Amino acid sequence: MAEQQNESKVPKEITPRSVDFSQWYVDVVRKAELADYTTMKGCRVIRPYGYALWENMRDALDRRIKDTGHQNAYFPLFVPESLLKKEAAHVEGFAPEVAWVTHGGNEPLEERLAIRPTSEAIICSIYADWVQSWRDLPILINQWANVVRWEKVTRLFLRTTEFLWQEGHTCHRTHEEGIEETLKMLRVYAEYAETELAMPVIVGMKTENEKFPGAETTYCIEALMSDGRALQAGTSHDLGQHFSQMFDITFEDEDQVRKHVWQTSWGVSTRLVGGVIMTHGDENGLILPPRIAPVQVVVVPIFKAANKAEVLAKAQEIGARLKAAGVRVRVDDRDQYSPGWKFNDWEMRGVPLRLEIGPKDIEKQQCVLARRDNREKAFVPLTELEARVPALLAQLQTDLLERARRFRDENTRTVASFDEFRQVIEDKRGFIRAGWNGDPAVELKIKEETKATIRCIPLGDDNRPLPPPEGLKCIYTGEPAKYEVYFARAY
RNA sequence: CGGGGCGUAGCGCAGCCUGGUUAGCGUGCCUGCCUUGGGAGCAGGAGGUCGGCGGUUCAAAUCCGCCCGCCCCGACCA
């Protein structure tokens, strides 16, 4: 039995991460057939394997959104220019990246239509009609949709002209209730990222510079990719009454006073697919967390001409048993590829577990289970499959999260001086926890000098910004720190 | 959008500088035989507007101009 691994024999179709992380990323996305470029700038096609992954990610989040009392709905793709312009900060924030429709057929439109870069404006205009009484509140609606942002620089999944996401848009009677909703969904995102994606996140609040255009406060989850750059993985906004005032969303309260609603919005996107790739992938390609993997177990039959029928039948039988046990399984009965080829192929695609079954195994009533993450192999009696496979998948899921968390913690540093800050950001990257005096100008200075931004002001379990340690100084000015924040270079 | 690099078969590349039969190589793909416990082998075969448009020339993958796309580094962003 080939227990020993011969790394040098593994063909390197994928550029090593250590050589060129960006190229590694593109290679993985394309070779694993997650996505591909199209003839339109910045637009990609999500291929079936990538879309199956997104569907699993989407469904796991959709369950949570519904479990917290929200309903799905669908709003128009177009936003009339006049609506988009209603909230000043909002339009200013999005104007440079809006795609406009100017003609219907051959007729010029009287008013340009924006293709939604986000749906606050169109949804608020509709909510204005829907909300009349305090009894209509809260409105708890989510939308799964595509949005378009005319980005100058695009990267597969991380930043594309068109992307898929969900956007929750809620209305509340009081600010307290709105804040509670904002934080509730923030925590849902954090739990989702860790449980389903095995992606550990920092839960925090954005600074003024980084907050959503039109928001009162923006909260976020921030993840650390394996190249040491941060990824904003999800945001949740307390919109206050900024939009309800501009769009006149009012209700008559129990006290017979007409009031503006308090709103929230929150979203995550297909960008998370990029996050999963860059959190878990290795030199051999993708590593997918079992809970979202399109294929959790691939069965590779190993046969010779003489026993082909018998082995294939056994492989199919095992496949059927695992499927009945609730496992997403694929039996790779392709004739034109050797077992070794299939091993490499499925490793590249990140399938968490491989099950090898050959004549020797059948004789001993066992099979080989090989883990994608650490390449460990184990012989497992066929009678124990229904118990062992789900257990191994669960273990793998836990181990991936643990490994990512260890990486994140090992790459979260504190520094004694701004010189050291500069050095660490340049050489090691990762997160730096450092004091900040709360001045937006200082944040911009630091960004200018190091390309690092404040990813977030971390929140405590009570959802309030964590107070800085006693005596902490601002890393840039030396003044007393208002917060201890996370800095990083980000995607 | 500024600086740099690249675009030739599905993928990876050579050819270009110094223009000249029918544009090559590896891999993949198709057919057959053979093989299958970490990307096997042999034989035959299909597949190209040389990124696009225009120019120079008797002749352009090759020289010139413009445009488009991709990657990296900046500025902007989920």
XYZ file of C-alpha atoms (C1' of nucleotides) in Angstrom:
569
model
C 0.000 0.000 0.000
C 1.459 3.311 -1.004
C 1.581 5.030 2.353
C 4.504 7.317 1.702
C 3.919 10.514 -0.176
C 6.220 11.546 -2.928
C 5.682 15.268 -3.231
C 8.147 15.685 -6.061
C 6.027 13.411 -8.202
C 2.985 15.599 -7.919
C 2.814 17.582 -11.121
C 2.790 21.270 -10.489
C 0.046 22.636 -12.659
C -0.617 25.215 -10.021
C 1.845 28.014 -9.396
C 3.200 27.585 -5.849
C 1.701 30.022 -3.338
C 5.161 30.926 -2.145
C 6.208 32.001 -5.618
C 3.225 34.110 -6.569
C 0.114 34.109 -4.410
C -2.028 35.961 -6.939
C -1.132 33.564 -9.699
C -1.735 30.634 -7.367
C -5.207 32.003 -6.685
C -6.083 32.406 -10.348
C -4.657 28.967 -11.162
C -6.750 27.329 -8.452
C -9.944 29.075 -9.486
C -9.509 28.129 -13.104
C -8.061 24.634 -12.756
C -10.646 23.619 -10.178
C -13.225 24.947 -12.628
C -14.849 27.302 -10.160
C -14.988 30.250 -12.534
C -13.653 31.537 -15.797
C -13.243 34.815 -17.595
C -15.632 35.956 -20.298
C -15.252 38.380 -23.170
C -16.709 41.191 -21.071
C -14.322 43.104 -18.904
C -14.586 42.191 -15.286
C -17.372 39.695 -15.866
C -16.819 36.049 -15.084
C -18.818 32.909 -15.464
C -19.295 30.825 -12.364
C -18.909 27.269 -13.555
C -21.060 24.388 -12.266
C -18.576 23.273 -9.609
C -18.129 26.823 -8.357
C -21.827 27.469 -8.460
C -22.567 24.295 -6.514
C -20.155 25.581 -3.878
C -21.887 28.966 -3.836
C -25.294 27.271 -3.602
C -24.187 25.381 -0.516
C -22.770 28.542 1.023
C -25.892 30.458 0.111
C -28.285 27.840 1.479
C -26.459 27.621 4.796
C -26.761 31.375 5.234
C -30.303 31.501 3.909
C -31.378 29.090 6.644
C -29.924 31.415 9.270
C -31.548 34.477 7.735
C -34.925 32.770 7.828
C -34.335 31.349 11.295
C -33.873 34.902 12.562
C -37.288 35.869 11.260
C -36.524 37.300 7.826
C -38.303 36.635 4.557
C -36.881 36.695 1.066
C -38.228 39.020 -1.609
C -37.047 40.407 -4.897
C -36.763 44.045 -5.937
C -36.055 45.650 -9.313
C -32.632 45.624 -10.921
C -32.970 49.284 -11.949
C -32.770 52.335 -9.756
C -34.028 55.612 -11.255
C -31.360 58.282 -10.981
C -33.591 60.523 -8.891
C -33.946 57.822 -6.248
C -30.273 57.040 -6.108
C -29.520 60.716 -5.584
C -31.767 61.128 -2.575
C -29.216 60.200 0.024
C -26.213 62.466 -0.531
C -23.467 60.396 1.052
C -24.869 57.291 -0.584
C -24.788 58.590 -4.144
C -21.409 60.190 -3.609
C -20.036 56.879 -2.419
C -21.347 54.868 -5.344
C -21.402 57.340 -8.236
C -17.993 56.417 -9.669
C -18.950 52.784 -10.060
C -22.534 52.879 -11.274
C -23.510 51.439 -14.667
C -26.282 53.422 -16.360
C -29.057 52.433 -18.728
C -29.827 55.341 -21.038
C -32.000 53.792 -23.733
C -35.056 51.562 -23.914
C -34.814 49.968 -27.306
C -33.930 52.856 -29.565
C -35.643 55.520 -27.476
C -33.571 57.596 -25.084
C -34.987 57.371 -21.562
C -36.335 60.497 -19.912
C -34.480 59.492 -16.778
C -31.352 57.389 -16.606
C -31.643 54.090 -14.757
C -28.817 52.861 -12.583
C -28.183 49.158 -12.481
C -28.220 48.592 -8.734
C -24.819 48.795 -7.070
C -26.842 48.041 -3.899
C -30.555 48.322 -3.329
C -31.096 50.771 -0.465
C -32.581 53.446 -2.726
C -35.054 51.327 -4.648
C -36.114 49.362 -1.585
C -36.554 52.454 0.564
C -38.774 54.036 -2.074
C -41.020 50.981 -1.890
C -40.912 50.718 1.901
C -42.249 54.259 2.032
C -45.561 52.878 0.751
C -45.516 49.716 2.798
C -45.021 51.328 6.165
C -47.997 53.196 7.608
C -48.419 52.073 11.172
C -46.229 50.907 14.035
C -48.091 47.632 13.521
C -46.320 47.242 10.122
C -42.980 47.106 11.903
C -40.511 45.578 11.928
C -39.996 44.892 8.245
C -37.502 42.061 7.973
C -36.678 41.361 4.353
C -33.715 39.843 2.578
C -32.944 39.708 -1.116
C -30.628 37.376 -3.038
C -29.596 39.262 -6.137
C -26.930 40.330 -8.550
C -25.445 43.803 -8.371
C -23.100 45.706 -10.652
C -20.197 47.936 -9.696
C -17.954 49.273 -12.406
C -14.678 48.506 -10.697
C -11.419 49.512 -12.273
C -9.547 46.511 -11.036
C -11.226 43.131 -10.854
C -10.232 39.760 -9.438
C -12.162 36.521 -9.798
C -14.733 36.328 -6.974
C -13.068 39.040 -4.894
C -14.025 41.953 -7.062
C -15.978 41.520 -10.262
C -18.155 43.911 -12.218
C -21.235 41.832 -11.564
C -21.499 39.759 -8.431
C -24.057 37.788 -6.457
C -24.954 38.569 -2.879
C -27.659 38.825 -0.319
C -28.758 42.139 1.106
C -31.003 42.390 4.120
C -33.060 45.554 4.477
C -35.023 46.085 7.653
C -37.143 48.821 9.232
C -37.680 49.295 12.931
C -39.679 51.365 15.333
C -36.785 52.501 17.482
C -33.080 53.046 17.100
C -32.418 50.501 19.841
C -34.293 47.882 17.855
C -32.364 48.783 14.685
C -29.046 48.519 16.484
C -30.100 45.205 17.964
C -30.924 43.917 14.452
C -27.633 45.185 13.040
C -25.645 43.422 15.726
C -27.763 40.284 15.574
C -27.005 39.848 11.875
C -23.355 40.686 12.449
C -23.205 37.823 14.927
C -25.077 35.575 12.495
C -22.399 36.305 9.900
C -19.611 35.568 12.340
C -21.171 32.290 13.448
C -21.866 31.370 9.814
C -18.323 32.102 8.674
C -16.800 30.015 11.435
C -19.285 27.126 11.404
C -19.833 26.698 7.681
C -16.769 28.206 6.042
C -14.314 27.328 8.827
C -13.166 30.917 8.462
C -12.329 32.610 11.749
C -13.267 36.280 11.840
C -12.699 39.398 13.869
C -16.002 41.016 14.778
C -15.797 44.762 14.822
C -16.884 48.216 13.886
C -15.665 50.270 10.938
C -14.068 53.665 11.359
C -15.635 56.777 9.824
C -13.309 56.482 6.846
C -14.315 52.923 6.106
C -18.024 52.968 6.830
C -20.798 52.422 4.279
C -21.970 55.553 2.428
C -25.165 56.564 4.183
C -24.706 54.483 7.309
C -24.689 55.685 10.884
C -22.400 52.851 11.900
C -20.939 49.978 9.894
C -20.045 46.715 11.566
C -18.050 43.986 9.881
C -16.395 40.626 10.070
C -12.769 40.578 8.973
C -10.845 37.470 7.992
C -7.139 36.929 7.398
C -6.104 35.231 4.165
C -3.106 32.911 4.026
C -0.977 35.539 2.306
C -1.418 37.829 5.284
C -3.906 40.224 3.739
C -7.261 40.922 5.330
C -10.603 40.321 3.692
C -13.796 42.126 4.649
C -16.081 39.127 4.695
C -19.386 40.742 5.574
C -20.905 44.011 6.709
C -23.928 45.026 8.742
C -25.046 48.644 8.812
C -27.033 50.660 11.264
C -28.534 53.122 8.800
C -30.172 55.219 11.492
C -32.784 57.445 9.872
C -30.576 58.680 7.019
C -32.602 56.892 4.375
C -36.005 57.014 6.030
C -35.796 60.786 6.192
C -34.775 61.150 2.576
C -37.297 58.591 1.332
C -39.950 59.618 3.795
C -40.543 56.229 5.376
C -42.814 57.136 8.263
C -45.336 55.452 10.513
C -47.844 56.576 13.053
C -46.769 55.290 16.419
C -48.889 54.096 19.295
C -48.644 57.583 20.776
C -50.214 58.997 17.566
C -46.993 60.759 16.592
C -45.723 60.295 13.015
C -42.115 59.054 13.108
C -39.366 57.976 10.715
C -38.354 54.324 10.827
C -34.903 53.174 11.864
C -33.213 50.998 9.279
C -30.490 48.435 8.816
C -28.897 46.707 5.873
C -26.423 43.859 5.784
C -24.794 41.734 3.134
C -22.294 39.116 2.104
C -21.334 38.207 -1.437
C -19.687 35.683 -3.730
C -16.497 37.298 -2.468
C -16.749 34.733 0.327
C -15.894 32.052 -2.230
C -12.574 33.825 -2.717
C -12.213 33.961 1.050
C -12.687 30.208 1.372
C -10.103 29.570 -1.337
C -7.520 31.849 0.256
C -8.183 30.677 3.792
C -7.792 26.941 3.244
C -6.080 26.256 -0.084
C -2.599 24.772 -0.324
C 0.013 23.981 -2.968
C -2.133 21.207 -4.400
C -5.177 23.388 -4.846
C -8.422 23.900 -3.033
C -9.358 22.547 0.347
C -13.077 22.855 0.892
C -14.736 22.723 4.298
C -16.948 19.604 4.275
C -20.102 21.505 5.207
C -20.054 23.481 1.954
C -18.121 21.137 -0.356
C -20.153 20.175 -3.459
C -18.574 16.744 -3.218
C -17.690 15.634 0.308
C -16.378 12.204 -0.546
C -15.062 10.950 -3.846
C -14.958 7.195 -4.305
C -12.054 6.103 -6.495
C -12.288 2.487 -7.609
C -9.006 0.737 -8.303
C -9.274 -2.229 -10.601
C -7.646 -4.397 -13.225
C -9.402 -5.662 -16.305
C -10.104 -9.003 -14.623
C -11.908 -7.564 -11.592
C -13.213 -4.301 -13.020
C -16.892 -5.224 -12.838
C -16.636 -6.406 -9.264
C -14.752 -3.336 -8.015
C -17.017 -0.916 -9.838
C -20.083 -2.604 -8.401
C -18.594 -2.318 -4.918
C -17.764 1.352 -5.470
C -21.318 2.057 -6.583
C -22.673 0.188 -3.595
C -20.505 2.244 -1.245
C -21.586 5.411 -3.032
C -25.243 4.518 -2.583
C -24.729 3.717 1.099
C -22.990 7.032 1.759
C -25.628 8.931 -0.147
C -28.291 7.244 1.956
C -26.329 8.344 5.026
C -26.650 11.950 3.874
C -23.156 12.357 2.430
C -22.588 14.248 -0.835
C -20.658 11.558 -2.678
C -19.329 11.073 -6.171
C -18.149 7.768 -7.583
C -15.413 8.463 -10.102
C -15.901 5.556 -12.483
C -14.223 7.289 -15.409
C -12.363 4.750 -17.438
C -9.856 6.984 -19.162
C -7.998 8.107 -16.051
C -5.691 6.217 -13.757
C -6.276 6.240 -9.998
C -3.258 8.490 -9.487
C -4.626 11.007 -11.940
C -7.956 11.022 -10.169
C -6.288 11.501 -6.773
C -4.582 14.636 -8.000
C -7.633 15.899 -9.815
C -9.903 15.674 -6.796
C -7.269 17.098 -4.516
C -7.033 20.116 -6.761
C -10.790 20.492 -6.485
C -10.603 20.368 -2.729
C -12.782 17.328 -2.037
C -12.354 16.748 1.716
C -12.291 12.951 1.749
C -11.205 10.364 -0.780
C -12.327 6.769 -0.474
C -10.159 4.225 -2.292
C -11.579 0.783 -2.947
C -9.649 -1.971 -4.699
C -9.561 -5.766 -4.910
C -7.301 -6.132 -1.868
C -9.691 -3.993 0.131
C -12.728 -5.932 -0.975
C -10.993 -9.103 0.114
C -10.436 -7.613 3.585
C -13.834 -5.892 3.675
C -12.223 -2.488 4.096
C -11.378 0.678 2.194
C -8.892 3.522 2.427
C -10.029 6.950 3.583
C -7.650 9.796 2.775
C -8.052 13.294 4.153
C -7.466 16.218 1.837
C -6.184 18.599 4.495
C -3.347 16.590 6.067
C -3.235 13.679 3.593
C -3.633 11.131 6.369
C -4.809 7.743 5.226
C -6.660 5.157 7.263
C -8.078 1.699 6.632
C -11.717 1.532 7.559
C -13.899 -1.591 7.714
C -16.710 -1.298 5.196
C -19.283 -2.025 7.883
C -18.320 1.180 9.700
C -18.646 3.578 6.768
C -21.920 5.207 7.793
C -20.405 6.107 11.153
C -16.821 6.858 10.234
C -17.289 9.037 7.171
C -19.579 11.650 8.744
C -17.361 11.662 11.829
C -14.253 12.250 9.738
C -15.962 15.014 7.790
C -16.950 16.704 11.019
C -13.426 16.321 12.377
C -11.962 17.778 9.200
C -14.310 20.746 9.418
C -13.208 21.419 12.988
C -9.544 20.975 12.153
C -9.749 23.425 9.250
C -11.223 26.083 11.495
C -8.626 25.358 14.136
C -5.791 25.552 11.644
C -7.081 28.822 10.210
C -7.517 30.242 13.692
C -3.980 29.280 14.632
C -2.693 30.942 11.481
C -4.725 34.046 12.206
C -3.482 34.230 15.795
C 0.125 33.607 14.818
C -0.186 36.414 12.317
C -1.770 38.890 14.672
C 0.995 40.953 16.214
C 1.557 43.885 18.478
C 4.347 46.356 17.855
C 6.341 48.709 20.040
C 6.847 51.536 17.573
C 5.610 52.889 14.276
C 8.918 51.849 12.686
C 8.248 48.298 13.770
C 4.667 48.663 12.506
C 5.967 49.658 9.108
C 8.420 46.772 9.139
C 5.853 44.147 10.104
C 3.303 45.321 7.535
C 5.964 45.219 4.858
C 7.686 41.938 5.736
C 5.149 39.785 7.498
C 1.765 41.374 6.847
C -1.046 39.869 8.917
C -3.006 41.801 11.516
C -1.404 44.317 13.797
C -3.205 45.214 16.997
C -2.256 48.726 17.866
C -3.447 51.811 19.663
C -5.187 54.587 17.749
C -6.167 58.001 19.011
C -9.457 57.941 17.106
C -8.461 60.650 14.624
C -9.494 59.852 11.007
C -6.607 61.978 9.733
C -4.135 59.762 11.560
C -5.722 56.685 10.019
C -5.264 58.207 6.569
C -1.652 59.118 7.320
C -0.928 55.535 8.327
C -2.635 54.272 5.182
C -0.582 56.631 3.063
C 2.665 55.513 4.616
C 2.046 51.775 4.932
C -0.994 50.868 2.770
C -2.493 49.404 5.921
C -5.989 50.393 6.978
C -7.920 49.981 10.173
C -9.896 46.852 9.444
C -12.024 47.276 12.498
C -12.408 48.370 16.068
C -12.994 45.015 17.774
C -16.191 44.436 19.714
C -16.497 42.664 23.031
C -19.138 40.089 23.835
C -21.381 42.954 24.914
C -21.135 44.335 21.350
C -19.416 47.491 22.551
C -15.962 48.486 21.328
C -13.383 46.880 23.566
C -11.739 49.453 25.812
C -7.991 49.816 25.135
C -5.586 48.273 27.626
C -4.556 50.649 30.387
C -1.939 53.150 29.230
C -2.012 52.123 25.542
C -0.625 54.814 23.236
C -1.559 55.679 19.669
C 0.991 53.924 17.483
C 1.358 56.985 15.264
C 1.103 60.008 17.556
C 2.000 58.555 20.933
C -1.118 60.140 22.398
C -3.380 58.082 24.645
C -5.195 55.491 22.525
C -8.943 55.683 22.195
C -9.145 52.126 20.877
C -6.935 49.152 20.248
C -7.690 48.400 16.582
C -6.786 45.861 13.921
C -4.618 47.125 11.102
C -3.851 45.203 7.890
C -3.407 45.499 4.218
C -6.692 44.418 2.732
C -8.186 43.024 -0.429
C -6.878 55.626 -14.290
C -0.921 56.053 -13.899
C 3.776 52.606 -14.218
C 5.457 47.648 -15.854
C 4.647 42.768 -18.195
C 1.850 39.626 -21.378
C -1.831 38.042 -25.531
C 0.044 32.255 -31.134
C -4.939 25.140 -30.775
C -8.855 23.841 -24.445
C -4.244 24.801 -21.230
C 1.229 25.939 -21.100
C 4.701 27.775 -24.596
C 8.448 28.411 -29.057
C 8.680 31.256 -33.550
C 8.842 37.802 -33.931
C 14.681 41.004 -33.029
C 16.681 39.910 -38.914
C 9.009 39.746 -42.999
C 9.155 34.781 -47.511
C 6.264 27.327 -49.123
C 1.390 24.097 -45.753
C 2.804 28.244 -38.245
C 5.447 24.431 -34.600
C 6.240 21.813 -29.566
C 4.329 19.783 -24.816
C -0.171 18.610 -22.661
C -5.249 17.923 -23.346
C -9.144 16.093 -26.952
C -11.084 11.858 -30.632
C -10.406 6.369 -32.395
C -8.135 1.633 -31.409
C -5.026 -1.628 -28.556
C -3.013 -2.025 -23.849
C -2.973 -0.446 -18.803
C -5.053 1.097 -13.788
C -3.015 1.059 -5.293
C -0.141 8.721 -6.630
C -1.026 12.312 -13.116
C 1.137 4.786 -17.670
C 2.455 3.189 -22.994
C 1.971 2.572 -28.448
C -0.370 3.777 -33.184
C -3.551 6.833 -35.988
C -6.471 11.488 -36.082
C -9.116 16.232 -35.297
C -8.325 21.058 -33.684
C -5.519 27.965 -35.477
C -9.573 34.709 -38.246
C -1.397 34.050 -34.594
C -6.428 39.228 -29.221
C -9.153 43.055 -32.721
C -9.037 46.963 -36.414
C -6.128 49.724 -39.646
C -1.324 50.876 -42.047
C 3.635 49.753 -44.551
C 5.045 45.899 -48.259
C 5.066 41.957 -54.082
C 4.500 39.388 -49.252
C 2.877 40.420 -42.058
C 2.298 35.935 -36.333
C 6.837 38.906 -37.448
C 7.476 46.066 -38.829
C 4.212 50.671 -37.437
C -0.405 52.956 -35.215
C -4.876 52.657 -32.500
C -8.113 49.652 -29.633
C -9.457 45.410 -26.393
C -8.318 41.877 -22.621
C -5.382 39.548 -18.651
C -1.520 39.771 -14.652
C 1.669 42.673 -11.185
C 2.667 47.520 -8.576
C 0.096 52.204 -7.167
C -4.857 55.285 -6.533
C -10.524 53.449 -5.751
C -13.648 49.547 -3.803
C -17.610 44.032 -1.004
